[in-house]
Amino acid sequence: MLELVSTAVVPGARAGEVLRFMLEPTDSVYRSWWPGVHDRFHITFRSRRPDHVGDRVLMDERVGRRRLRFAGTVVEVVPDRRVVWQLHQGVPLPVRLRLDLQDAPAPSDEAPSVRVRHTVQAGWAGPGRIADPLFGLYLSSRFAADLDEHVRTEFARLGAVLSGGRSR
């Protein structure tokens, strides 16, 4: 199993706001988050569950020199704490994207912030593990560095999007 982990901070926000944003994406707001880098992020299928488990999304963005386009299904939600998407290309892939969120304690005179742990897990369990090195070709050290920079930059910008550009 390969894991790429990045950490970031969303200034001026709370974990619940970030989670709601990630579970109710629209292309226009996603583009405003990082114009020219974020292209599309929207729901393609809504489950009937209030926690969004089963919702399917389409995401299209640039990370470093790569353009990443993928579909994902929400497989886990922990209110105000976590969302996990299982990626697929027609069939489920052994790849998950996980966001763990934690409100950072802030003194009363400072704006709130959220700590984000962004994890991409790729690989199979059991005998399929033998093919895991193939993921290493795609999830190279160069890609890992590009993704880490991308995650830190994008989440630093998210607080302004959530507040509609207003200071809190």
XYZ file of N, CA and C in Angstrom:
504
model
N 0.858 -1.177 0.000
C 0.000 0.000 0.000
C 0.899 1.233 0.000
N 0.634 2.133 -0.921
C 1.354 3.396 -0.980
C 0.477 4.482 -0.377
N 1.092 5.404 0.341
C 0.365 6.521 0.938
C 1.123 7.806 0.670
N 0.390 8.813 0.231
C 0.926 10.161 0.106
C 0.138 11.020 1.084
N 0.829 11.594 2.060
C 0.176 12.370 3.107
C 0.698 13.799 3.063
N -0.224 14.734 3.071
C 0.108 16.156 3.139
C -0.725 16.781 4.246
N -0.193 17.822 4.859
C -0.949 18.552 5.864
C -1.024 20.011 5.455
N -2.114 20.646 5.848
C -2.343 22.037 5.481
C -3.227 22.676 6.542
N -3.387 23.989 6.427
C -4.252 24.743 7.326
C -5.204 25.580 6.483
N -6.471 25.588 6.897
C -7.475 26.466 6.289
C -7.715 27.592 7.289
N -7.215 28.775 6.993
C -7.427 29.887 7.924
C -8.851 30.422 7.832
N -9.368 30.868 8.967
C -10.670 31.523 8.983
C -11.851 30.610 8.774
N -11.717 29.329 9.085
C -12.812 28.381 8.859
C -12.900 27.393 10.012
N -13.969 26.652 9.994
C -14.196 25.551 10.932
C -14.302 24.252 10.143
N -14.021 23.144 10.794
C -14.023 21.837 10.134
C -15.373 21.539 9.476
N -16.464 21.863 10.141
C -17.783 21.599 9.574
C -18.009 22.334 8.263
N -17.506 23.558 8.164
C -17.638 24.331 6.918
C -16.856 23.674 5.787
N -15.649 23.235 6.099
C -14.809 22.593 5.084
C -15.466 21.302 4.620
N -15.972 20.513 5.561
C -16.610 19.251 5.197
C -17.850 19.495 4.335
N -18.685 20.463 4.708
C -19.876 20.768 3.891
C -19.469 21.181 2.479
N -18.424 21.990 2.372
C -17.939 22.419 1.068
C -17.518 21.216 0.222
N -16.824 20.269 0.817
C -16.332 19.102 0.084
C -17.460 18.133 -0.277
N -18.540 18.154 0.482
C -19.661 17.244 0.221
C -20.734 17.852 -0.686
N -20.695 19.146 -0.919
C -21.677 19.835 -1.767
C -20.957 20.689 -2.808
N -20.063 20.089 -3.594
C -19.250 20.894 -4.513
C -20.023 21.376 -5.738
N -19.627 22.548 -6.218
C -20.128 23.065 -7.496
C -18.922 23.528 -8.302
N -19.022 23.396 -9.594
C -17.909 23.781 -10.464
C -17.521 25.247 -10.287
N -18.508 26.133 -10.216
C -18.190 27.562 -10.164
C -17.430 27.927 -8.889
N -17.852 27.406 -7.759
C -17.145 27.711 -6.514
C -15.782 27.021 -6.499
N -15.719 25.819 -7.038
C -14.443 25.109 -7.108
C -13.438 25.895 -7.954
N -13.880 26.421 -9.088
C -12.989 27.238 -9.934
C -12.542 28.497 -9.208
N -13.430 29.101 -8.439
C -13.066 30.324 -7.719
C -12.059 30.045 -6.604
N -12.009 28.804 -6.130
C -11.062 28.415 -5.084
C -9.633 28.582 -5.594
N -9.377 28.158 -6.840
C -8.036 28.309 -7.410
C -8.172 28.394 -8.928
N -8.485 29.599 -9.443
C -8.699 29.769 -10.885
C -7.491 29.306 -11.704
N -7.790 28.611 -12.794
C -6.735 28.131 -13.680
C -6.133 26.805 -13.258
N -6.389 26.377 -12.031
C -5.864 25.097 -11.526
C -7.015 24.137 -11.260
N -8.053 24.626 -10.604
C -9.252 23.825 -10.352
C -10.227 24.044 -11.500
N -10.651 22.965 -12.130
C -11.582 23.071 -13.254
C -12.999 22.633 -12.900
N -13.140 21.393 -12.425
C -14.479 20.880 -12.142
C -14.459 20.052 -10.862
N -15.525 20.191 -10.088
C -15.773 19.347 -8.929
C -17.259 19.476 -8.655
N -17.997 18.421 -8.992
C -19.437 18.450 -8.794
C -19.980 17.034 -8.586
N -21.184 16.990 -8.050
C -21.856 15.715 -7.795
C -22.467 15.224 -9.096
N -22.206 13.955 -9.423
C -22.799 13.349 -10.616
C -23.952 12.410 -10.255
N -23.998 11.989 -9.001
C -25.084 11.135 -8.515
C -25.246 11.405 -7.024
N -26.478 11.667 -6.615
C -26.760 11.889 -5.186
C -27.423 10.655 -4.606
N -26.823 10.155 -3.551
C -27.483 9.075 -2.824
C -28.631 9.715 -2.042
N -29.449 8.932 -1.486
C -30.549 9.483 -0.691
C -30.185 9.579 0.783
N -28.908 9.361 1.076
C -28.472 9.384 2.475
C -28.107 10.808 2.899
N -28.536 11.213 4.077
C -28.219 12.576 4.533
C -26.729 12.788 4.805
N -25.975 11.708 5.011
C -24.541 11.857 5.284
C -23.703 11.884 4.006
N -24.349 11.770 2.837
C -23.701 11.820 1.521
C -22.962 10.544 1.136
N -22.913 9.540 2.000
C -22.273 8.282 1.618
C -23.033 7.723 0.417
N -22.295 7.387 -0.615
C -22.882 6.909 -1.855
C -22.934 7.975 -2.946
N -22.791 9.248 -2.577
C -22.719 10.304 -3.597
C -21.507 10.049 -4.482
N -21.659 10.357 -5.768
C -20.531 10.255 -6.697
C -20.171 11.649 -7.188
N -18.876 11.884 -7.341
C -18.395 13.189 -7.778
C -17.440 13.035 -8.952
N -17.271 14.128 -9.664
C -16.264 14.233 -10.703
C -15.339 15.373 -10.296
N -14.022 15.139 -10.338
C -13.050 16.172 -10.003
C -12.043 16.272 -11.135
N -11.680 17.504 -11.461
C -10.743 17.775 -12.544
C -9.889 18.962 -12.108
N -8.588 18.731 -11.956
C -7.683 19.775 -11.498
C -6.276 19.504 -12.000
N -5.416 20.476 -11.832
C -4.011 20.330 -12.205
C -3.166 20.249 -10.947
N -2.268 19.283 -10.933
C -1.306 19.135 -9.836
C 0.061 19.073 -10.488
N 0.854 20.110 -10.276
C 2.135 20.176 -10.967
C 1.891 20.190 -12.466
N 2.584 19.316 -13.176
C 2.413 19.234 -14.634
C 1.275 18.313 -15.056
N 0.673 17.642 -14.095
C -0.375 16.667 -14.422
C -1.769 17.249 -14.308
N -2.615 16.768 -15.165
C -4.036 17.050 -15.046
C -4.675 15.791 -14.472
N -5.329 15.937 -13.337
C -5.990 14.805 -12.684
C -7.487 14.918 -12.898
N -8.053 13.898 -13.511
C -9.495 13.807 -13.701
C -9.923 12.458 -13.141
N -10.810 12.505 -12.192
C -11.264 11.232 -11.640
C -12.680 11.341 -11.122
N -13.302 10.193 -11.040
C -14.607 10.059 -10.409
C -14.378 9.399 -9.059
N -15.206 9.747 -8.113
C -15.080 9.161 -6.784
C -16.440 8.984 -6.156
N -16.524 8.023 -5.268
C -17.741 7.768 -4.508
C -17.434 7.984 -3.041
N -18.286 8.746 -2.367
C -18.120 8.955 -0.928
C -18.390 7.625 -0.227
N -17.389 7.126 0.493
C -17.546 5.848 1.189
C -17.553 5.995 2.707
N -17.146 7.165 3.199
C -17.153 7.373 4.652
C -17.253 8.860 4.945
N -18.083 9.187 5.917
C -18.177 10.552 6.429
C -18.286 10.464 7.939
N -17.437 11.211 8.613
C -17.552 11.397 10.053
C -17.822 12.889 10.229
N -19.007 13.261 10.711
C -19.360 14.675 10.783
C -18.268 15.527 11.434
N -17.961 16.628 10.775
C -16.963 17.604 11.235
C -15.560 17.028 11.384
N -15.295 15.837 10.827
C -13.985 15.213 11.027
C -13.352 14.601 9.778
N -14.161 13.927 8.935
C -13.535 13.138 7.860
C -14.486 12.900 6.704
N -13.883 12.823 5.500
C -14.575 12.327 4.313
C -13.576 11.479 3.540
N -14.079 10.360 2.991
C -13.246 9.459 2.197
C -13.973 9.156 0.892
N -13.236 9.302 -0.219
C -13.749 8.943 -1.538
C -12.994 7.729 -2.057
N -13.711 6.780 -2.635
C -13.133 5.647 -3.373
C -13.105 6.075 -4.832
N -11.946 6.065 -5.460
C -11.850 6.488 -6.853
C -12.224 5.349 -7.782
N -12.727 5.720 -8.966
C -13.088 4.690 -9.938
C -12.968 5.229 -11.353
N -12.770 4.318 -12.247
C -12.777 4.559 -13.697
C -13.661 3.472 -14.299
N -14.961 3.623 -14.123
C -15.889 2.583 -14.552
C -16.025 1.493 -13.504
N -14.918 1.064 -12.935
C -14.903 0.087 -11.847
C -14.123 0.704 -10.687
N -14.415 0.281 -9.464
C -13.666 0.825 -8.336
C -12.166 0.522 -8.473
N -11.357 1.522 -8.185
C -9.904 1.365 -8.174
C -9.436 1.196 -6.731
N -8.300 0.598 -6.531
C -7.774 0.470 -5.173
C -7.080 1.771 -4.748
N -7.817 2.874 -4.879
C -7.288 4.200 -4.550
C -8.354 4.948 -3.762
N -7.927 5.528 -2.642
C -8.829 6.330 -1.815
C -8.195 7.686 -1.528
N -9.043 8.695 -1.479
C -8.648 10.036 -1.074
C -9.369 10.321 0.234
N -8.595 10.695 1.246
C -9.159 10.899 2.582
C -8.757 12.274 3.090
N -9.724 13.003 3.616
C -9.462 14.266 4.283
C -9.864 14.135 5.741
N -8.908 14.322 6.626
C -9.176 14.365 8.063
C -9.061 15.817 8.493
N -10.068 16.293 9.213
C -10.151 17.696 9.600
C -10.166 17.831 11.114
N -9.498 18.883 11.590
C -9.502 19.138 13.031
C -9.469 20.642 13.252
N -10.463 21.140 13.993
C -10.445 22.554 14.349
C -9.226 22.827 15.214
N -8.517 23.889 14.898
C -7.349 24.279 15.684
C -7.809 25.238 16.769
N -7.365 25.022 17.979
C -7.759 25.960 19.034
C -7.212 27.347 18.711
N -8.045 28.343 18.902
C -7.622 29.712 18.621
C -7.940 30.597 19.817
N -7.022 31.470 20.167
C -7.347 32.454 21.209
C -8.555 33.273 20.772
N -9.255 33.842 21.711
C -10.496 34.548 21.399
C -10.295 35.718 20.444
N -9.091 36.260 20.348
C -8.869 37.404 19.469
C -8.357 37.004 18.081
N -8.304 35.714 17.801
C -7.831 35.256 16.499
C -8.933 34.503 15.768
N -8.822 34.495 14.444
C -9.784 33.757 13.619
C -9.563 32.259 13.801
N -10.612 31.476 13.632
C -10.457 30.020 13.727
C -9.653 29.498 12.535
N -9.226 28.261 12.642
C -8.573 27.597 11.515
C -8.807 26.096 11.636
N -8.564 25.412 10.522
C -8.761 23.968 10.460
C -7.467 23.328 9.994
N -7.044 22.305 10.696
C -5.914 21.500 10.238
C -6.460 20.396 9.341
N -5.814 20.210 8.195
C -6.249 19.214 7.219
C -5.132 18.200 7.022
N -5.499 16.939 7.061
C -4.583 15.860 6.690
C -5.167 15.225 5.437
N -4.462 15.365 4.324
C -4.898 14.913 3.000
C -4.101 13.648 2.694
N -4.792 12.531 2.508
C -4.109 11.253 2.295
C -4.635 10.580 1.035
N -3.702 10.194 0.174
C -4.028 9.352 -0.971
C -3.455 7.979 -0.666
N -4.302 6.971 -0.660
C -3.874 5.586 -0.435
C -4.114 4.807 -1.715
N -3.098 4.082 -2.148
C -3.224 3.300 -3.377
C -2.610 1.925 -3.157
N -3.348 0.912 -3.510
C -2.823 -0.440 -3.399
C -3.894 -1.436 -3.040
N -3.520 -2.674 -3.204
C -4.441 -3.771 -2.962
C -4.114 -4.461 -1.648
N -5.094 -5.170 -1.134
C -4.884 -6.046 0.011
C -4.698 -7.459 -0.527
N -4.118 -8.309 0.252
C -3.961 -9.706 -0.139
C -3.026 -9.898 -1.307
N -3.291 -10.899 -2.139
C -2.381 -11.243 -3.224
C -2.191 -10.116 -4.250
N -3.157 -9.227 -4.362
C -3.036 -8.120 -5.300
C -1.888 -7.172 -4.979
N -1.360 -7.270 -3.767
C -0.244 -6.397 -3.364
C 0.942 -6.503 -4.301
N 1.053 -7.619 -4.963
C 2.191 -7.819 -5.866
C 2.227 -6.752 -6.967
N 1.072 -6.168 -7.288
C 1.001 -5.143 -8.332
C 1.192 -3.723 -7.789
N 1.330 -3.562 -6.476
C 1.474 -2.233 -5.894
C 2.637 -1.425 -6.472
N 3.754 -2.019 -6.847
C 4.830 -1.209 -7.426
C 4.404 -0.433 -8.678
N 3.357 -0.888 -9.357
C 2.856 -0.140 -10.511
C 2.361 1.246 -10.098
N 1.782 1.341 -8.901
C 1.344 2.646 -8.411
C 2.537 3.562 -8.182
N 3.662 2.978 -7.816
C 4.866 3.776 -7.599
C 5.322 4.490 -8.855
N 5.005 3.940 -10.008
C 5.364 4.607 -11.261
C 4.540 5.883 -11.449
N 3.282 5.828 -11.066
C 2.413 6.993 -11.206
C 2.572 7.946 -10.024
N 2.626 7.393 -8.824
C 2.747 8.200 -7.610
C 4.227 8.356 -7.255
N 4.957 8.938 -8.163
C 6.408 9.095 -8.028
C 6.756 10.126 -6.950
N 8.028 10.206 -6.619
C 8.459 11.207 -5.640
C 8.213 12.613 -6.182
N 8.350 12.814 -7.474
C 8.066 14.117 -8.081
C 6.586 14.469 -7.918
N 5.712 13.493 -8.205
C 4.287 13.732 -8.038
C 3.959 13.998 -6.569
N 4.577 13.243 -5.658
C 4.328 13.433 -4.223
C 4.687 14.857 -3.807
N 5.814 15.370 -4.291
C 6.225 16.743 -3.965
C 5.245 17.747 -4.564
N 4.839 17.527 -5.807
C 3.870 18.424 -6.450
C 2.534 18.406 -5.704
N 2.087 17.223 -5.308
C 0.818 17.105 -4.588
C 0.896 17.800 -3.235
N 2.002 17.630 -2.531
C 2.164 18.271 -1.232
C 2.078 19.796 -1.365
N 2.776 20.343 -2.343
C 2.723 21.794 -2.566
C 1.310 22.227 -2.951
N 0.660 21.452 -3.797
C -0.710 21.739 -4.229
C -1.657 21.783 -3.022
N -1.588 20.767 -2.171
C -2.484 20.675 -1.016
C -2.274 21.862 -0.080
N -1.022 22.176 0.235
C -0.750 23.297 1.144
C -1.258 24.619 0.560
N -1.073 24.804 -0.739
C -1.507 26.045 -1.383
C -3.027 26.132 -1.468
N -3.666 25.063 -1.914
C -5.111 25.140 -2.108
C -5.852 25.330 -0.794
N -5.472 24.622 0.254
C -6.208 24.766 1.505
C -5.934 26.108 2.178
N -4.777 26.690 1.956
C -4.508 28.039 2.475
C -5.447 29.061 1.839
N -5.948 28.775 0.632
C -6.849 29.673 -0.098
C -8.323 29.440 0.246
N -8.652 28.303 0.851
C -10.053 27.918 1.007
C -10.825 28.799 1.977
N -10.195 29.286 3.030
C -10.914 30.127 4.003
C -11.566 31.330 3.353
N -10.861 31.976 2.419
C -11.414 33.141 1.723
C -12.621 32.746 0.877
N -12.592 31.563 0.266
C -13.718 31.092 -0.546
C -14.926 30.830 0.354
N -14.698 30.194 1.484
C -15.799 29.856 2.384
C -16.456 31.110 2.973
N -15.671 32.150 3.148
C -16.235 33.392 3.710
C -16.742 34.328 2.615
N -16.675 33.878 1.355
C -17.131 34.697 0.239
C -16.215 35.885 -0.011
N -14.937 35.747 0.390
C -13.979 36.820 0.179
C -13.977 37.866 1.270
N -14.895 37.737 2.230
C -14.961 38.690 3.342
C -14.013 38.258 4.438
N -13.406 39.167 5.116
C -12.594 38.806 6.285
C -13.530 38.482 7.415
N -13.086 37.598 8.278
C -13.952 37.172 9.386
C -13.672 37.984 10.616
